[in-house]
Amino acid sequence: MENMEKKVLHFFLRLSGISLEKPFSLESGQYVQSNGFLYKTESQKNHINGISENLTSLSGKNIHVLVYIHGYLAENPWFASLSGYQLQKNIFENNNHDVNLVFSLQWDSGIHYNDNRKLAFQKGKSFAIYLSTINDILKQNHNKVQFSFLLHSMGNIVFQGLISEKKLMSETLTVNQIFLCAADVSSHIFDEEFSELVTYCRRIHIFFHRNDKTLRIANLFSPFHRLGIYGHEGHLPSDIVKNIDVTYMSDDDTAIGSRFSHHRYFYGSKNVRDYINAQLGKN
């Protein structure tokens, strides 16, 4: 059942700057809903003090955090507000799971696709610092704190940068579910950079669409077999990793433009949303 009865705190962290030679700037704050959009409240610059105050006041013994990382150019304010509202309504506040806190990482991207692959990775490494701080604050006030990750397109490269900070991911965070949606990474990544994920998370879900036109366009700029088109190729490294071909699941796609691009089914397809919400409910 998808409804708005459940209320979930939703914060954003925005990492701005497109130069790899300079530190990224941080903006943080909270989202509120109104008339089919998400709107940012007054934000903080270069620290997360405002978020910290809200985190210490959270009630309940158990905290399930969902971290959402968008894809290339999806930080556009209008698009982020509209798509964010759909995610809030259809996934974040779904009653079938116990997610009670959401962080959306927004990362500024530049014009050049190949340069942005490097930029996305570095933004993930920077995000690790703030995620570690958030985890520490939550652990001080709650018995159980776990994290799930919803990753889209080039957001999977941001995640790649995040998990390169190995101490944070394997020793500090408790990781529940990971959803790799339309991933703009290698179809052999579980033989490489993602090989250790299976040792410290509960389940990993790889969504791929063989007709993903957005990723096929990306292939013109940087050609290789992508996880988001082919799934994991070869033997899956563990039974906790699920290859999910959504080519014929997502024909009810209602996300902006995705009926043609077949790229944003993770929130536009009811079938895929139902799967995500069901898996988030497993602890």
PDB file of N, CA and C in Angstrom, residues 73-128:
ATOM      1  N   LEU A  73      23.562  15.048 -13.691  1.00  0.00           N
ATOM      2  CA  LEU A  73      22.766  16.251 -13.955  1.00  0.00           C
ATOM      3  C   LEU A  73      21.408  16.273 -13.246  1.00  0.00           C
ATOM      4  N   ALA A  74      21.126  15.297 -12.411  1.00  0.00           N
ATOM      5  CA  ALA A  74      19.822  15.249 -11.738  1.00  0.00           C
ATOM      6  C   ALA A  74      19.752  16.155 -10.513  1.00  0.00           C
ATOM      7  N   GLU A  75      20.791  16.982 -10.302  1.00  0.00           N
ATOM      8  CA  GLU A  75      20.747  17.961  -9.221  1.00  0.00           C
ATOM      9  C   GLU A  75      19.968  19.209  -9.620  1.00  0.00           C
ATOM     10  N   ASN A  76      19.533  19.289 -10.873  1.00  0.00           N
ATOM     11  CA  ASN A  76      18.717  20.421 -11.318  1.00  0.00           C
ATOM     12  C   ASN A  76      17.586  20.662 -10.309  1.00  0.00           C
ATOM     13  N   PRO A  77      17.459  21.881  -9.775  1.00  0.00           N
ATOM     14  CA  PRO A  77      16.513  22.117  -8.669  1.00  0.00           C
ATOM     15  C   PRO A  77      15.076  21.715  -8.981  1.00  0.00           C
ATOM     16  N   TRP A  78      14.594  22.052 -10.175  1.00  0.00           N
ATOM     17  CA  TRP A  78      13.219  21.696 -10.515  1.00  0.00           C
ATOM     18  C   TRP A  78      13.054  20.184 -10.589  1.00  0.00           C
ATOM     19  N   PHE A  79      13.980  19.524 -11.270  1.00  0.00           N
ATOM     20  CA  PHE A  79      13.883  18.072 -11.417  1.00  0.00           C
ATOM     21  C   PHE A  79      14.043  17.378 -10.071  1.00  0.00           C
ATOM     22  N   ALA A  80      15.005  17.837  -9.265  1.00  0.00           N
ATOM     23  CA  ALA A  80      15.227  17.220  -7.954  1.00  0.00           C
ATOM     24  C   ALA A  80      14.002  17.372  -7.063  1.00  0.00           C
ATOM     25  N   SER A  81      13.322  18.515  -7.169  1.00  0.00           N
ATOM     26  CA  SER A  81      12.133  18.759  -6.353  1.00  0.00           C
ATOM     27  C   SER A  81      10.978  17.859  -6.769  1.00  0.00           C
ATOM     28  N   LEU A  82      10.764  17.726  -8.078  1.00  0.00           N
ATOM     29  CA  LEU A  82       9.653  16.922  -8.572  1.00  0.00           C
ATOM     30  C   LEU A  82       9.908  15.426  -8.393  1.00  0.00           C
ATOM     31  N   SER A  83      11.078  14.961  -8.806  1.00  0.00           N
ATOM     32  CA  SER A  83      11.384  13.531  -8.660  1.00  0.00           C
ATOM     33  C   SER A  83      11.510  13.162  -7.184  1.00  0.00           C
ATOM     34  N   GLY A  84      12.052  14.093  -6.382  1.00  0.00           N
ATOM     35  CA  GLY A  84      12.175  13.841  -4.950  1.00  0.00           C
ATOM     36  C   GLY A  84      10.830  13.654  -4.285  1.00  0.00           C
ATOM     37  N   TYR A  85       9.842  14.420  -4.724  1.00  0.00           N
ATOM     38  CA  TYR A  85       8.492  14.259  -4.176  1.00  0.00           C
ATOM     39  C   TYR A  85       7.933  12.882  -4.510  1.00  0.00           C
ATOM     40  N   GLN A  86       8.150  12.416  -5.745  1.00  0.00           N
ATOM     41  CA  GLN A  86       7.671  11.096  -6.138  1.00  0.00           C
ATOM     42  C   GLN A  86       8.343  10.004  -5.313  1.00  0.00           C
ATOM     43  N   LEU A  87       9.629  10.163  -5.076  1.00  0.00           N
ATOM     44  CA  LEU A  87      10.341   9.202  -4.234  1.00  0.00           C
ATOM     45  C   LEU A  87       9.811   9.228  -2.806  1.00  0.00           C
ATOM     46  N   GLN A  88       9.575  10.429  -2.286  1.00  0.00           N
ATOM     47  CA  GLN A  88       9.062  10.562  -0.924  1.00  0.00           C
ATOM     48  C   GLN A  88       7.713   9.869  -0.790  1.00  0.00           C
ATOM     49  N   LYS A  89       6.837  10.133  -1.743  1.00  0.00           N
ATOM     50  CA  LYS A  89       5.473   9.606  -1.685  1.00  0.00           C
ATOM     51  C   LYS A  89       5.429   8.099  -1.903  1.00  0.00           C
ATOM     52  N   ASN A  90       6.214   7.607  -2.860  1.00  0.00           N
ATOM     53  CA  ASN A  90       6.069   6.217  -3.292  1.00  0.00           C
ATOM     54  C   ASN A  90       7.047   5.239  -2.660  1.00  0.00           C
ATOM     55  N   ILE A  91       8.160   5.745  -2.130  1.00  0.00           N
ATOM     56  CA  ILE A  91       9.143   4.843  -1.521  1.00  0.00           C
ATOM     57  C   ILE A  91       9.470   5.239  -0.088  1.00  0.00           C
ATOM     58  N   PHE A  92       9.943   6.461   0.111  1.00  0.00           N
ATOM     59  CA  PHE A  92      10.454   6.827   1.426  1.00  0.00           C
ATOM     60  C   PHE A  92       9.398   6.669   2.517  1.00  0.00           C
ATOM     61  N   GLU A  93       8.151   7.046   2.219  1.00  0.00           N
ATOM     62  CA  GLU A  93       7.107   7.014   3.244  1.00  0.00           C
ATOM     63  C   GLU A  93       6.167   5.821   3.094  1.00  0.00           C
ATOM     64  N   ASN A  94       6.606   4.801   2.410  1.00  0.00           N
ATOM     65  CA  ASN A  94       5.790   3.601   2.263  1.00  0.00           C
ATOM     66  C   ASN A  94       5.701   2.858   3.589  1.00  0.00           C
ATOM     67  N   ASN A  95       4.530   2.335   3.899  1.00  0.00           N
ATOM     68  CA  ASN A  95       4.302   1.676   5.188  1.00  0.00           C
ATOM     69  C   ASN A  95       4.828   0.247   5.262  1.00  0.00           C
ATOM     70  N   ASN A  96       5.317  -0.293   4.164  1.00  0.00           N
ATOM     71  CA  ASN A  96       5.771  -1.680   4.159  1.00  0.00           C
ATOM     72  C   ASN A  96       7.179  -1.858   4.713  1.00  0.00           C
ATOM     73  N   HIS A  97       7.837  -0.774   5.062  1.00  0.00           N
ATOM     74  CA  HIS A  97       9.185  -0.887   5.625  1.00  0.00           C
ATOM     75  C   HIS A  97       9.351   0.090   6.783  1.00  0.00           C
ATOM     76  N   ASP A  98      10.483  -0.030   7.473  1.00  0.00           N
ATOM     77  CA  ASP A  98      10.693   0.770   8.679  1.00  0.00           C
ATOM     78  C   ASP A  98      11.682   1.916   8.483  1.00  0.00           C
ATOM     79  N   VAL A  99      11.955   2.303   7.244  1.00  0.00           N
ATOM     80  CA  VAL A  99      12.819   3.467   7.019  1.00  0.00           C
ATOM     81  C   VAL A  99      12.199   4.681   7.703  1.00  0.00           C
ATOM     82  N   ASN A 100      12.959   5.334   8.571  1.00  0.00           N
ATOM     83  CA  ASN A 100      12.433   6.499   9.287  1.00  0.00           C
ATOM     84  C   ASN A 100      13.317   7.737   9.171  1.00  0.00           C
ATOM     85  N   LEU A 101      14.324   7.654   8.290  1.00  0.00           N
ATOM     86  CA  LEU A 101      15.204   8.796   8.069  1.00  0.00           C
ATOM     87  C   LEU A 101      15.809   8.665   6.668  1.00  0.00           C
ATOM     88  N   VAL A 102      15.794   9.761   5.907  1.00  0.00           N
ATOM     89  CA  VAL A 102      16.313   9.737   4.530  1.00  0.00           C
ATOM     90  C   VAL A 102      17.321  10.865   4.351  1.00  0.00           C
ATOM     91  N   PHE A 103      18.432  10.535   3.696  1.00  0.00           N
ATOM     92  CA  PHE A 103      19.399  11.540   3.270  1.00  0.00           C
ATOM     93  C   PHE A 103      19.531  11.473   1.759  1.00  0.00           C
ATOM     94  N   SER A 104      19.297  12.592   1.099  1.00  0.00           N
ATOM     95  CA  SER A 104      19.543  12.700  -0.328  1.00  0.00           C
ATOM     96  C   SER A 104      20.862  13.431  -0.537  1.00  0.00           C
ATOM     97  N   LEU A 105      21.816  12.744  -1.160  1.00  0.00           N
ATOM     98  CA  LEU A 105      23.063  13.410  -1.513  1.00  0.00           C
ATOM     99  C   LEU A 105      22.894  14.044  -2.881  1.00  0.00           C
ATOM    100  N   GLN A 106      23.076  15.349  -2.936  1.00  0.00           N
ATOM    101  CA  GLN A 106      23.053  16.061  -4.211  1.00  0.00           C
ATOM    102  C   GLN A 106      24.476  16.488  -4.532  1.00  0.00           C
ATOM    103  N   TRP A 107      24.919  16.126  -5.703  1.00  0.00           N
ATOM    104  CA  TRP A 107      26.291  16.448  -6.106  1.00  0.00           C
ATOM    105  C   TRP A 107      26.262  17.187  -7.440  1.00  0.00           C
ATOM    106  N   ASP A 108      26.845  18.366  -7.452  1.00  0.00           N
ATOM    107  CA  ASP A 108      26.909  19.152  -8.686  1.00  0.00           C
ATOM    108  C   ASP A 108      27.774  18.442  -9.704  1.00  0.00           C
ATOM    109  N   SER A 109      27.286  18.375 -10.925  1.00  0.00           N
ATOM    110  CA  SER A 109      28.067  17.796 -12.013  1.00  0.00           C
ATOM    111  C   SER A 109      28.283  18.846 -13.092  1.00  0.00           C
ATOM    112  N   GLY A 110      29.306  18.654 -13.891  1.00  0.00           N
ATOM    113  CA  GLY A 110      29.616  19.594 -14.960  1.00  0.00           C
ATOM    114  C   GLY A 110      29.077  19.121 -16.296  1.00  0.00           C
ATOM    115  N   ILE A 111      29.562  19.720 -17.362  1.00  0.00           N
ATOM    116  CA  ILE A 111      29.026  19.448 -18.695  1.00  0.00           C
ATOM    117  C   ILE A 111      29.628  18.186 -19.303  1.00  0.00           C
ATOM    118  N   HIS A 112      30.899  17.952 -19.078  1.00  0.00           N
ATOM    119  CA  HIS A 112      31.612  16.902 -19.789  1.00  0.00           C
ATOM    120  C   HIS A 112      31.443  15.549 -19.087  1.00  0.00           C
ATOM    121  N   TYR A 113      30.865  14.615 -19.814  1.00  0.00           N
ATOM    122  CA  TYR A 113      30.505  13.314 -19.248  1.00  0.00           C
ATOM    123  C   TYR A 113      31.706  12.575 -18.652  1.00  0.00           C
ATOM    124  N   ASN A 114      32.786  12.444 -19.406  1.00  0.00           N
ATOM    125  CA  ASN A 114      33.923  11.658 -18.917  1.00  0.00           C
ATOM    126  C   ASN A 114      34.588  12.303 -17.703  1.00  0.00           C
ATOM    127  N   ASP A 115      34.669  13.640 -17.694  1.00  0.00           N
ATOM    128  CA  ASP A 115      35.214  14.328 -16.513  1.00  0.00           C
ATOM    129  C   ASP A 115      34.337  14.083 -15.299  1.00  0.00           C
ATOM    130  N   ASN A 116      33.033  13.973 -15.522  1.00  0.00           N
ATOM    131  CA  ASN A 116      32.118  13.782 -14.404  1.00  0.00           C
ATOM    132  C   ASN A 116      32.219  12.406 -13.771  1.00  0.00           C
ATOM    133  N   ARG A 117      32.707  11.431 -14.495  1.00  0.00           N
ATOM    134  CA  ARG A 117      32.928  10.124 -13.881  1.00  0.00           C
ATOM    135  C   ARG A 117      33.977  10.246 -12.768  1.00  0.00           C
ATOM    136  N   LYS A 118      35.039  11.011 -13.025  1.00  0.00           N
ATOM    137  CA  LYS A 118      36.067  11.240 -12.008  1.00  0.00           C
ATOM    138  C   LYS A 118      35.513  12.094 -10.871  1.00  0.00           C
ATOM    139  N   LEU A 119      34.733  13.114 -11.241  1.00  0.00           N
ATOM    140  CA  LEU A 119      34.156  14.012 -10.244  1.00  0.00           C
ATOM    141  C   LEU A 119      33.217  13.259  -9.311  1.00  0.00           C
ATOM    142  N   ALA A 120      32.376  12.395  -9.878  1.00  0.00           N
ATOM    143  CA  ALA A 120      31.424  11.627  -9.070  1.00  0.00           C
ATOM    144  C   ALA A 120      32.153  10.781  -8.034  1.00  0.00           C
ATOM    145  N   PHE A 121      33.235  10.150  -8.438  1.00  0.00           N
ATOM    146  CA  PHE A 121      34.012   9.310  -7.520  1.00  0.00           C
ATOM    147  C   PHE A 121      34.545  10.142  -6.354  1.00  0.00           C
ATOM    148  N   GLN A 122      35.089  11.317  -6.646  1.00  0.00           N
ATOM    149  CA  GLN A 122      35.642  12.169  -5.595  1.00  0.00           C
ATOM    150  C   GLN A 122      34.551  12.711  -4.671  1.00  0.00           C
ATOM    151  N   LYS A 123      33.365  12.978  -5.239  1.00  0.00           N
ATOM    152  CA  LYS A 123      32.268  13.447  -4.387  1.00  0.00           C
ATOM    153  C   LYS A 123      31.879  12.355  -3.386  1.00  0.00           C
ATOM    154  N   GLY A 124      31.932  11.096  -3.833  1.00  0.00           N
ATOM    155  CA  GLY A 124      31.644   9.994  -2.927  1.00  0.00           C
ATOM    156  C   GLY A 124      32.647   9.902  -1.794  1.00  0.00           C
ATOM    157  N   LYS A 125      33.915  10.102  -2.107  1.00  0.00           N
ATOM    158  CA  LYS A 125      34.944  10.073  -1.061  1.00  0.00           C
ATOM    159  C   LYS A 125      34.714  11.191  -0.051  1.00  0.00           C
ATOM    160  N   SER A 126      34.313  12.374  -0.536  1.00  0.00           N
ATOM    161  CA  SER A 126      34.038  13.494   0.372  1.00  0.00           C
ATOM    162  C   SER A 126      32.805  13.225   1.228  1.00  0.00           C
ATOM    163  N   PHE A 127      31.800  12.611   0.630  1.00  0.00           N
ATOM    164  CA  PHE A 127      30.561  12.308   1.350  1.00  0.00           C
ATOM    165  C   PHE A 127      30.823  11.375   2.520  1.00  0.00           C
ATOM    166  N   ALA A 128      31.830  10.516   2.397  1.00  0.00           N
ATOM    167  CA  ALA A 128      32.132   9.551   3.458  1.00  0.00           C
ATOM    168  C   ALA A 128      32.371  10.234   4.805  1.00  0.00           C
TER     169      ALA A 128
END
